PDB file of C-alpha atoms in Angstrom:
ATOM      1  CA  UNK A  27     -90.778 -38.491 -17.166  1.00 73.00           C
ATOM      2  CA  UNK A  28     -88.742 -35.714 -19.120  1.00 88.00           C
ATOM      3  CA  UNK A  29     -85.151 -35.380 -19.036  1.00 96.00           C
ATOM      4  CA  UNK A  30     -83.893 -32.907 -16.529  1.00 96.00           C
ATOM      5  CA  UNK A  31     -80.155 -33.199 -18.116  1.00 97.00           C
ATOM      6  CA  UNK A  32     -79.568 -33.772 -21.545  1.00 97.00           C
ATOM      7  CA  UNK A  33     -76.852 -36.451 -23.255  1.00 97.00           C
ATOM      8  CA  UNK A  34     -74.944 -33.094 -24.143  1.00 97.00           C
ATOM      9  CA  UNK A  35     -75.183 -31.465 -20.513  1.00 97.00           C
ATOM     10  CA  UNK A  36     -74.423 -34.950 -18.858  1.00 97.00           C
ATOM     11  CA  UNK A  37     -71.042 -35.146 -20.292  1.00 97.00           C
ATOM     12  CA  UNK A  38     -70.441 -31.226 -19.788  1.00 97.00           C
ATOM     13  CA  UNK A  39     -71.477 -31.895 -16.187  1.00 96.00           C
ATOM     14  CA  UNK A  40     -68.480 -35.139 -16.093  1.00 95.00           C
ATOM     15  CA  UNK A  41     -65.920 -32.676 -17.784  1.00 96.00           C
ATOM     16  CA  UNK A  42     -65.916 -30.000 -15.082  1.00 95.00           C
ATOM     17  CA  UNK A  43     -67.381 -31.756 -12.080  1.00 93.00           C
ATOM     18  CA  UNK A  44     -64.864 -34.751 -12.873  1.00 93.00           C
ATOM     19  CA  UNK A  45     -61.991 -33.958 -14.811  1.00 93.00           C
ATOM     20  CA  UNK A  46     -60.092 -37.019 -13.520  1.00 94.00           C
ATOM     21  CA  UNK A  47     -62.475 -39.390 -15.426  1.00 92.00           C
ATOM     22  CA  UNK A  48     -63.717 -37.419 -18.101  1.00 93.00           C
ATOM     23  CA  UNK A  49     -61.641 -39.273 -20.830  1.00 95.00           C
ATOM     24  CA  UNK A  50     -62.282 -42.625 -19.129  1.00 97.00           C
ATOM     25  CA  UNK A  51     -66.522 -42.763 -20.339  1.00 97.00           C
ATOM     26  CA  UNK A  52     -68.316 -41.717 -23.106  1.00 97.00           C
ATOM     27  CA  UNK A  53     -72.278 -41.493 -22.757  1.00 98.00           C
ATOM     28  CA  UNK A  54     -73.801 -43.350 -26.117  1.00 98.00           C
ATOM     29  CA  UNK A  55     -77.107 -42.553 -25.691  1.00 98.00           C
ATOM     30  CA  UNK A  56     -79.874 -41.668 -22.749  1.00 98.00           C
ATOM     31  CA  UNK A  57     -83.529 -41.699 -22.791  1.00 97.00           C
ATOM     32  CA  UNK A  58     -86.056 -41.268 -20.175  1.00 94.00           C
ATOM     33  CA  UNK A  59     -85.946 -45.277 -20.161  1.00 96.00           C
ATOM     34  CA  UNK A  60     -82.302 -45.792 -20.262  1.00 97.00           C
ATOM     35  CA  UNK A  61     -78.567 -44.510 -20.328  1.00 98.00           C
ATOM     36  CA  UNK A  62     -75.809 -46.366 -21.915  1.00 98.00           C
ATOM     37  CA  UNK A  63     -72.487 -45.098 -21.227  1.00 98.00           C
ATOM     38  CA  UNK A  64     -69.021 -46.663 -22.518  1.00 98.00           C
ATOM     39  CA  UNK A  65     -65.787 -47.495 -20.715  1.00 98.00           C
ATOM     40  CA  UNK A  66     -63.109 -46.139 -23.197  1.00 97.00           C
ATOM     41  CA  UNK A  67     -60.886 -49.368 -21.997  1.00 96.00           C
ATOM     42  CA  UNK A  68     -56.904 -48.312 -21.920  1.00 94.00           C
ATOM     43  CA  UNK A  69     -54.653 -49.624 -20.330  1.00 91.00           C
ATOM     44  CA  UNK A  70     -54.897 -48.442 -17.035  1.00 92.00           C
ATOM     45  CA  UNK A  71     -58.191 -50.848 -16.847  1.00 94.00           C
ATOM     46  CA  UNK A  72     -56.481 -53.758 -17.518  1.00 92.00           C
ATOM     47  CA  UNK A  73     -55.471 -56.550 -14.914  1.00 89.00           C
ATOM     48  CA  UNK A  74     -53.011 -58.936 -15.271  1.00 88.00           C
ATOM     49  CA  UNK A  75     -53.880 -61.284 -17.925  1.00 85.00           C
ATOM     50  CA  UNK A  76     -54.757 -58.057 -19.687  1.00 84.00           C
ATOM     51  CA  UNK A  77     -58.520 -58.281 -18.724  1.00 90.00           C
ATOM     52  CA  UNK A  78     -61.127 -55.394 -17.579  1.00 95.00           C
ATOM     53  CA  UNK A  79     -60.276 -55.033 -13.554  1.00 95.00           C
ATOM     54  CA  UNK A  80     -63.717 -55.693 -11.347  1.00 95.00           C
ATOM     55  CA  UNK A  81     -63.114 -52.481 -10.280  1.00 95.00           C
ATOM     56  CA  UNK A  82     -62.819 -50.285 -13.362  1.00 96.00           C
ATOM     57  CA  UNK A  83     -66.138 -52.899 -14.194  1.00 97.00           C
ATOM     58  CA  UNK A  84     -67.658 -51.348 -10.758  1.00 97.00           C
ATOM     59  CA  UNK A  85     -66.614 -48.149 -11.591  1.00 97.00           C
ATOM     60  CA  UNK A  86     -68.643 -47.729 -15.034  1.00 98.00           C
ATOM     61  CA  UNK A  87     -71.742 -49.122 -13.124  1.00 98.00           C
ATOM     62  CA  UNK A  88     -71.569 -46.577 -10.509  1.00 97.00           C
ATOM     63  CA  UNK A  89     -70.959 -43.582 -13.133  1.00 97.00           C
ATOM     64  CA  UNK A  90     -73.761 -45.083 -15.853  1.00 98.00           C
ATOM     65  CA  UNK A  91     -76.717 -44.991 -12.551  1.00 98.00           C
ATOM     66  CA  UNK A  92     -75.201 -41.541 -11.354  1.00 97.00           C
ATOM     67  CA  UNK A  93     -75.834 -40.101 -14.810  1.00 97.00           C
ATOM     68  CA  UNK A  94     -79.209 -41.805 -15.558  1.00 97.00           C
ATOM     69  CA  UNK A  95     -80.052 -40.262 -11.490  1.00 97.00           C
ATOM     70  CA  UNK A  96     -78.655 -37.140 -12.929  1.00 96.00           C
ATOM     71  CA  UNK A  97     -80.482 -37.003 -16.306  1.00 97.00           C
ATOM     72  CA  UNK A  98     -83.701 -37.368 -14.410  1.00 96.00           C
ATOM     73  CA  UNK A  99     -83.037 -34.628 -11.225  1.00 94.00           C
ATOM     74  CA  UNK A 100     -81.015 -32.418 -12.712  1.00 94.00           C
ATOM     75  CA  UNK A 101     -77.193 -31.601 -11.662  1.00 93.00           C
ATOM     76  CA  UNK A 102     -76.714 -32.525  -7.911  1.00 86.00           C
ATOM     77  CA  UNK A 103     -73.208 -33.330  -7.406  1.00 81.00           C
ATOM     78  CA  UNK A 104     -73.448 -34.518  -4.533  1.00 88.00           C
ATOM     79  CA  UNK A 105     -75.722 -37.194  -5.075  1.00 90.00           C
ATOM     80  CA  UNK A 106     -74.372 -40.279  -3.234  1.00 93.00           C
ATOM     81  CA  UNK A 107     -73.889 -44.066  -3.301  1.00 96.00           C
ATOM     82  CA  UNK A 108     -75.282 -45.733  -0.803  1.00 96.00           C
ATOM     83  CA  UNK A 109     -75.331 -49.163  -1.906  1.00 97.00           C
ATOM     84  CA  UNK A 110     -74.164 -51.572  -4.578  1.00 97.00           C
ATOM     85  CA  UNK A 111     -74.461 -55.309  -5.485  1.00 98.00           C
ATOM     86  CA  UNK A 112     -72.537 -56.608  -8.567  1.00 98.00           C
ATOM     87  CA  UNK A 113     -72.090 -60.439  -9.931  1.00 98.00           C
ATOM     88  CA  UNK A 114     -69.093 -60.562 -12.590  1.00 97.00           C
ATOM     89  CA  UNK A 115     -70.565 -63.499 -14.926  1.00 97.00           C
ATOM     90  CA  UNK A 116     -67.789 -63.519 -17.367  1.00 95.00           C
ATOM     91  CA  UNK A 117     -64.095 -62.053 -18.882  1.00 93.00           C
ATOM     92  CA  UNK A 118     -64.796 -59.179 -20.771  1.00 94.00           C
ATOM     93  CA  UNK A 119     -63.986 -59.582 -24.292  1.00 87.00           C
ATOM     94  CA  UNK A 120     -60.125 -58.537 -24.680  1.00 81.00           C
ATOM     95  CA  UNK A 121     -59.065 -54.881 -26.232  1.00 85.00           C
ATOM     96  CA  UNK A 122     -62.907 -53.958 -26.960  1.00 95.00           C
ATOM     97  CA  UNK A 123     -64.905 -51.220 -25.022  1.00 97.00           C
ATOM     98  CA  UNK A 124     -67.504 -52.297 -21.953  1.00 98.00           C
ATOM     99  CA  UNK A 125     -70.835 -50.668 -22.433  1.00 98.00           C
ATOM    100  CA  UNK A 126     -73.186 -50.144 -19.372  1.00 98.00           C
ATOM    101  CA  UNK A 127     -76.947 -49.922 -19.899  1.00 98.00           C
ATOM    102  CA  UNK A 128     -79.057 -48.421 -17.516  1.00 98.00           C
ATOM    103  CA  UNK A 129     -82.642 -48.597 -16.370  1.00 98.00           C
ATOM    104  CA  UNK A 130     -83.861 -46.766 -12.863  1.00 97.00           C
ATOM    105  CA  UNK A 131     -86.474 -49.129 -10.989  1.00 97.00           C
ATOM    106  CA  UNK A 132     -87.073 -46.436  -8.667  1.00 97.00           C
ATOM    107  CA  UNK A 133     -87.127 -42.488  -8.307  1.00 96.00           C
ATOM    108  CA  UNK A 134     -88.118 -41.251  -5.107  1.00 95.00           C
ATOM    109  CA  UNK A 135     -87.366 -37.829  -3.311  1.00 92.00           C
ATOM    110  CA  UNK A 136     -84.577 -39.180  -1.451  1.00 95.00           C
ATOM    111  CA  UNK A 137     -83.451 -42.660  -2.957  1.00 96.00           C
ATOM    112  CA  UNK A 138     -83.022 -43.826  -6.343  1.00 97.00           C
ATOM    113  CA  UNK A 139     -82.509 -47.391  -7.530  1.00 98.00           C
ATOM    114  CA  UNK A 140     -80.981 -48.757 -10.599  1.00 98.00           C
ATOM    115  CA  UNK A 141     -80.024 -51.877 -12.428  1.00 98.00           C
ATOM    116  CA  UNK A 142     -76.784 -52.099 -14.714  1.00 98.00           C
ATOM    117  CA  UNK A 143     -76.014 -54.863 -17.788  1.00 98.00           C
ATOM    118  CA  UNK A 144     -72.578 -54.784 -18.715  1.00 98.00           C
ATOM    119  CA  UNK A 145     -71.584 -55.853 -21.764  1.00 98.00           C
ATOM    120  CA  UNK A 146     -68.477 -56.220 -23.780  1.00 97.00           C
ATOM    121  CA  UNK A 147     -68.890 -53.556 -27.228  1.00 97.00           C
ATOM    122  CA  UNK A 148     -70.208 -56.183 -30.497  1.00 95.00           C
ATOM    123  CA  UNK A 149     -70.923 -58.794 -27.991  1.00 96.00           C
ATOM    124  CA  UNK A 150     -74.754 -59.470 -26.680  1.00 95.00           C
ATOM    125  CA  UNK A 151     -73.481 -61.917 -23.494  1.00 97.00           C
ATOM    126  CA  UNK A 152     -73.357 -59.561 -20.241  1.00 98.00           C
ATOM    127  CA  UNK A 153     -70.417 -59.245 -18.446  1.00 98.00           C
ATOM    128  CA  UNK A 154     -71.653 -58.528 -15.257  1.00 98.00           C
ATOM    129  CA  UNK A 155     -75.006 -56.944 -13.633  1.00 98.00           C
ATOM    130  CA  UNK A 156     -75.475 -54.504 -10.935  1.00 98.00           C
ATOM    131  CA  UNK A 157     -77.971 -53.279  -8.285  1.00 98.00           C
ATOM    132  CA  UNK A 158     -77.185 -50.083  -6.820  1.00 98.00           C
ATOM    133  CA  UNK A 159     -78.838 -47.109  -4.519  1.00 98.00           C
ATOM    134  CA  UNK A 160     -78.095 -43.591  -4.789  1.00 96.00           C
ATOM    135  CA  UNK A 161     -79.310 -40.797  -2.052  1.00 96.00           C
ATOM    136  CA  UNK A 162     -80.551 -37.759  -3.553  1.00 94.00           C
ATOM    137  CA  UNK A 163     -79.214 -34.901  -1.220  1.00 88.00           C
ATOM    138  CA  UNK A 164     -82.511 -32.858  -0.381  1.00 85.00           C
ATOM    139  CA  UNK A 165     -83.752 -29.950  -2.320  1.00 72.00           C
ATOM    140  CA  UNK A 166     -82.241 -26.463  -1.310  1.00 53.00           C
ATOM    141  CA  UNK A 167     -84.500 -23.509  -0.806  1.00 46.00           C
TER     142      UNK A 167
END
């Protein structure tokens, strides 16, 4: 399937649809097969004992399967979570970058479904993994 959104208009689309986070991810690459965005960890993403906080972890799996929905449908902001399963299967490597890669296991008209590996930047042992649904809002006419 061809790209609706390019790597280019993705992170255009995060700048002005989501200034609040912009700064937080970077998208590395995206492909028709995949999307692999970064957490830019700082310090506001750290727990104590200075590792990666589950939920800065949940938030870059939710934001890589938004974009990778996004780079296939084109810019719906409004396209939703509506469900997500995550196991956390080890500490994130300390003061290094997480990097989420994405693969969508499903595209339909109103649901999309993708799968997230998390891993710490330079190291090949995931992180965590995560499952999540996304409702595509319907088409206006």
């Amino acid at each position: 399937m061809k790209l609706k959104m390019s790597l280019p208009e993705l992170s255009a689309f995060v700048a002005a649809e989501f200034p609040q986070v912009k700064d937080d991810f970077a998208i590395d690459a995206v492909s028709a097969e995949e999307l692999v965005l970064r957490l830019r960890v700082g310090e506001k993403h750290l727990r104590p004992g200075g590792t990666v906080s589950g939920p800065a972890l949940f938030g870059l799996a939710d934001v890589a399967v938004y974009l990778m929905v996004l780079s296939r449908i084109g810019p719906q902001a409004l396209a939703v979570t509506t469900s997500c399963s995550i196991d956390f299967m080890r500490k994130p490597a300390a003061g290094v970058d997480v990097l989420a890669t994405c693969r969508l296991l499903k595209l339909g008209r109103t649901l999309a479904v993708g799968d997230v590996l998390l891993r710490s930047h330079g190291h090949d042992a995931p992180v965590a993994r995560a499952s999540l649904t996304y409702a595509i809002p319907p088409a206006q006419v």
